Coordinates of C-alpha atoms in Angstrom, one line a residue:
R1 CA 5.9 4.5 -13.9
V2 CA 2.9 2.4 -14.8
S3 CA 3.4 -1.3 -15.2
R4 CA 0.9 -4.0 -16.3
A5 CA -0.2 -6.4 -13.6
S6 CA -2.5 -9.3 -14.8
G7 CA -5.4 -8.7 -17.1
S8 CA -6.4 -5.1 -17.6
A9 CA -5.5 -3.8 -14.1
C10 CA -2.8 -1.3 -14.0
I11 CA -0.7 -0.6 -11.0
A12 CA 0.8 2.8 -10.7
T13 CA 4.1 2.7 -8.9
L14 CA 5.5 6.1 -8.1
R15 CA 9.0 6.3 -6.8
A16 CA 10.2 9.1 -4.6
A17 CA 12.5 11.6 -6.3
R18 CA 15.1 11.1 -3.6
G19 CA 15.2 7.4 -4.2
N20 CA 16.6 5.4 -7.1
Q21 CA 15.5 7.1 -10.3
H22 CA 15.1 3.7 -12.0
G23 CA 12.3 2.6 -9.7
S24 CA 14.2 0.1 -7.7
R25 CA 15.8 0.0 -4.3
A26 CA 19.1 -1.5 -3.1
G27 CA 19.0 -5.3 -3.4
L28 CA 16.1 -5.4 -5.8
T29 CA 16.3 -6.5 -9.4
A30 CA 13.3 -6.5 -11.8
V31 CA 13.2 -9.1 -14.6
A32 CA 10.5 -9.0 -17.2
S33 CA 9.5 -11.4 -20.0
K34 CA 7.7 -10.4 -23.1
G35 CA 4.1 -9.6 -22.1
L36 CA 4.6 -10.5 -18.4
P37 CA 4.9 -8.3 -15.4
A38 CA 8.4 -7.8 -13.9
R39 CA 9.4 -10.4 -11.3
R40 CA 11.4 -9.1 -8.4
Y41 CA 14.3 -11.0 -6.8
R42 CA 15.4 -9.5 -3.6
T43 CA 18.5 -10.0 -1.5
A44 CA 17.2 -8.3 1.6
M45 CA 13.9 -8.4 3.6
S46 CA 11.4 -5.6 3.0
T47 CA 8.9 -3.8 5.2
F48 CA 5.6 -2.8 3.7
V49 CA 2.9 -0.5 5.1
V50 CA -0.6 -1.4 3.8
A51 CA -3.0 1.5 4.5
T52 CA -6.6 0.3 4.2
D53 CA -10.1 1.3 5.2
S54 CA -12.2 -1.4 3.6
V55 CA -12.1 -5.1 2.8
H56 CA -12.2 -4.3 -0.9
T57 CA -9.1 -2.2 -0.7
S58 CA -7.4 -4.9 1.5
A59 CA -8.3 -7.6 -1.1
A60 CA -6.9 -5.6 -4.0
I61 CA -3.6 -4.8 -2.1
C62 CA -3.3 -8.5 -1.0
D63 CA -3.7 -9.6 -4.7
Y64 CA -1.0 -7.3 -5.7
L65 CA 1.4 -8.3 -2.8
F66 CA 0.8 -12.0 -2.7
D67 CA 3.4 -13.0 -5.2
R68 CA 5.8 -10.2 -4.3
V69 CA 6.3 -10.7 -0.6
A70 CA 8.8 -13.2 0.8
E71 CA 8.8 -15.1 4.0
D72 CA 11.3 -12.8 5.7
D73 CA 9.3 -9.6 4.7
T74 CA 6.9 -7.9 7.1
V75 CA 3.6 -6.3 6.2
H76 CA 2.2 -3.7 8.6
A77 CA -1.5 -3.2 7.9
I78 CA -2.9 0.0 9.4
N79 CA -6.3 1.6 9.5
S80 CA -6.5 5.2 10.4
L81 CA -9.8 6.4 11.7
R82 CA -10.7 9.8 10.4
D83 CA -10.9 12.7 12.8
D84 CA -14.7 13.0 12.4
N85 CA -15.6 9.3 12.1
D86 CA -15.1 7.1 15.2
A87 CA -18.6 5.7 14.8
P88 CA -18.9 2.0 15.7
E89 CA -19.4 1.0 12.0
A90 CA -16.2 2.9 10.9
I91 CA -14.3 1.1 13.7
Q92 CA -15.7 -2.3 12.6
D93 CA -15.1 -1.6 8.9
G94 CA -11.4 -0.8 9.8
Q95 CA -11.1 -4.0 11.8
D96 CA -12.6 -6.0 9.0
A97 CA -10.1 -4.5 6.6
L98 CA -7.2 -5.3 8.8
N99 CA -8.4 -8.9 9.4
A100 CA -8.7 -9.3 5.6
V101 CA -5.0 -8.5 5.2
A102 CA -3.9 -10.8 8.0
S103 CA -6.0 -13.7 6.8
R104 CA -4.8 -13.4 3.2
L105 CA -1.1 -12.8 3.7
A106 CA -0.2 -14.5 7.0
A107 CA 0.5 -17.8 5.3
V108 CA 3.3 -16.2 3.2
T109 CA 4.8 -13.6 5.4
T110 CA 4.7 -11.8 8.8
V111 CA 1.6 -9.6 9.1
E112 CA 1.1 -7.0 11.9
T113 CA -2.1 -5.0 12.2
E114 CA -3.0 -1.8 14.0
Q115 CA -6.0 0.5 14.0
L116 CA -4.9 4.0 14.7
P117 CA -7.3 6.2 16.6
G118 CA -8.8 9.5 15.2
G119 CA -7.2 12.8 16.2
T120 CA -4.8 13.1 13.3
A121 CA -5.4 13.0 9.5
P122 CA -4.9 9.6 7.9
V123 CA -2.1 10.9 5.7
E124 CA -0.2 12.0 8.8
D125 CA -0.8 8.7 10.4
I126 CA 0.5 6.8 7.4
R127 CA 3.6 9.1 7.1
S128 CA 4.5 8.9 10.7
F129 CA 3.9 5.2 11.0
S130 CA 6.0 4.5 7.9
E131 CA 8.8 6.6 9.2
E132 CA 8.7 5.0 12.6
I133 CA 9.1 1.5 11.3
G134 CA 11.4 2.4 8.4
A135 CA 9.0 1.1 5.7
D136 CA 10.4 0.3 2.3
E137 CA 7.1 0.8 0.5
I138 CA 3.6 2.1 1.2
L139 CA 0.6 0.6 -0.5
L140 CA -2.9 2.0 -0.6
G141 CA -6.0 1.8 -2.7
V142 CA -7.7 4.1 -5.1
H143 CA -10.8 5.8 -3.9
S144 CA -13.9 6.9 -5.9
S145 CA -13.0 9.3 -8.7
T146 CA -14.4 12.7 -9.4
D147 CA -14.1 14.9 -12.5
T148 CA -10.4 15.7 -12.1
A149 CA -7.6 13.3 -12.6
T150 CA -5.9 14.4 -9.4
D151 CA -8.9 13.4 -7.4
S152 CA -9.2 10.0 -9.0
V153 CA -6.6 8.5 -6.6
G154 CA -8.1 10.1 -3.5
T155 CA -6.9 12.9 -1.3
V156 CA -4.9 10.7 1.0
A157 CA -2.9 9.1 -1.9
E158 CA -2.4 12.5 -3.5
K159 CA -1.0 14.1 -0.4
L160 CA 1.3 11.1 0.2
L161 CA 2.5 11.2 -3.4
L162 CA 3.3 14.9 -3.3
D163 CA 5.8 14.5 -0.4
A164 CA 6.9 10.9 -1.0
E165 CA 10.2 9.9 0.6
R166 CA 9.7 6.2 -0.2
P167 CA 8.0 4.2 -2.9
I168 CA 4.2 4.4 -2.9
V169 CA 2.0 1.9 -4.8
V170 CA -1.6 2.9 -5.5
V171 CA -3.6 -0.3 -6.3
P172 CA -6.9 -0.1 -8.2
R173 CA -9.9 -1.8 -6.8
P174 CA -11.2 -4.8 -8.8
R175 CA -14.1 -3.9 -11.1

C-alpha cells in the first residue's frame, strides 16, 4: 500500500502476508481526512526498529516517525556494519546515523541505539534483532536506484520485504 505523507514524498508501507491484510495491527486504527495522511490512534505501545547507515537516512526516518510515535513506544536504532567495511569512516558514519536518531526522537519517546559488528549481512542483523526484541515494525531508507525497479529500494530492503514477517516501512530520502 502506498500512502501520501506530506508534500510529494510517498511512503511505501508493505505489510506482511501473515499479518492483518488491511495494513493495521491489533490496537491500531487509521483515520484519514480528505487530502490528509492517516492518523493512527493506538491502544498499546509499539516497538520500532530503525535500520540506518547514514544521517540522511536517519533524518528521513525520524521525519516519518516523529508524529507517529508515542511516549510509551520504543525505537531501537541499529547500524549494521557490512562484512567488508569495518573501516574507521564506516564506523563513524554509523555512529553519526545512530546519534541522529537519538537526538531527534529522544524528546518524544524512548530511543536505544546499537552498532552491530560486521560478520553477518545487514539483512540478517536486522531480521534477527527485530525477532529478538519482538519489533512491531521495521523502518529503513531507500538507497540509490539503478535501472530496475527492484533495485530502487536497495538490496537490504528488497531481501527484508521478500520474507517479511512484520510490517516494513521504506522511507525515501529527501530530495
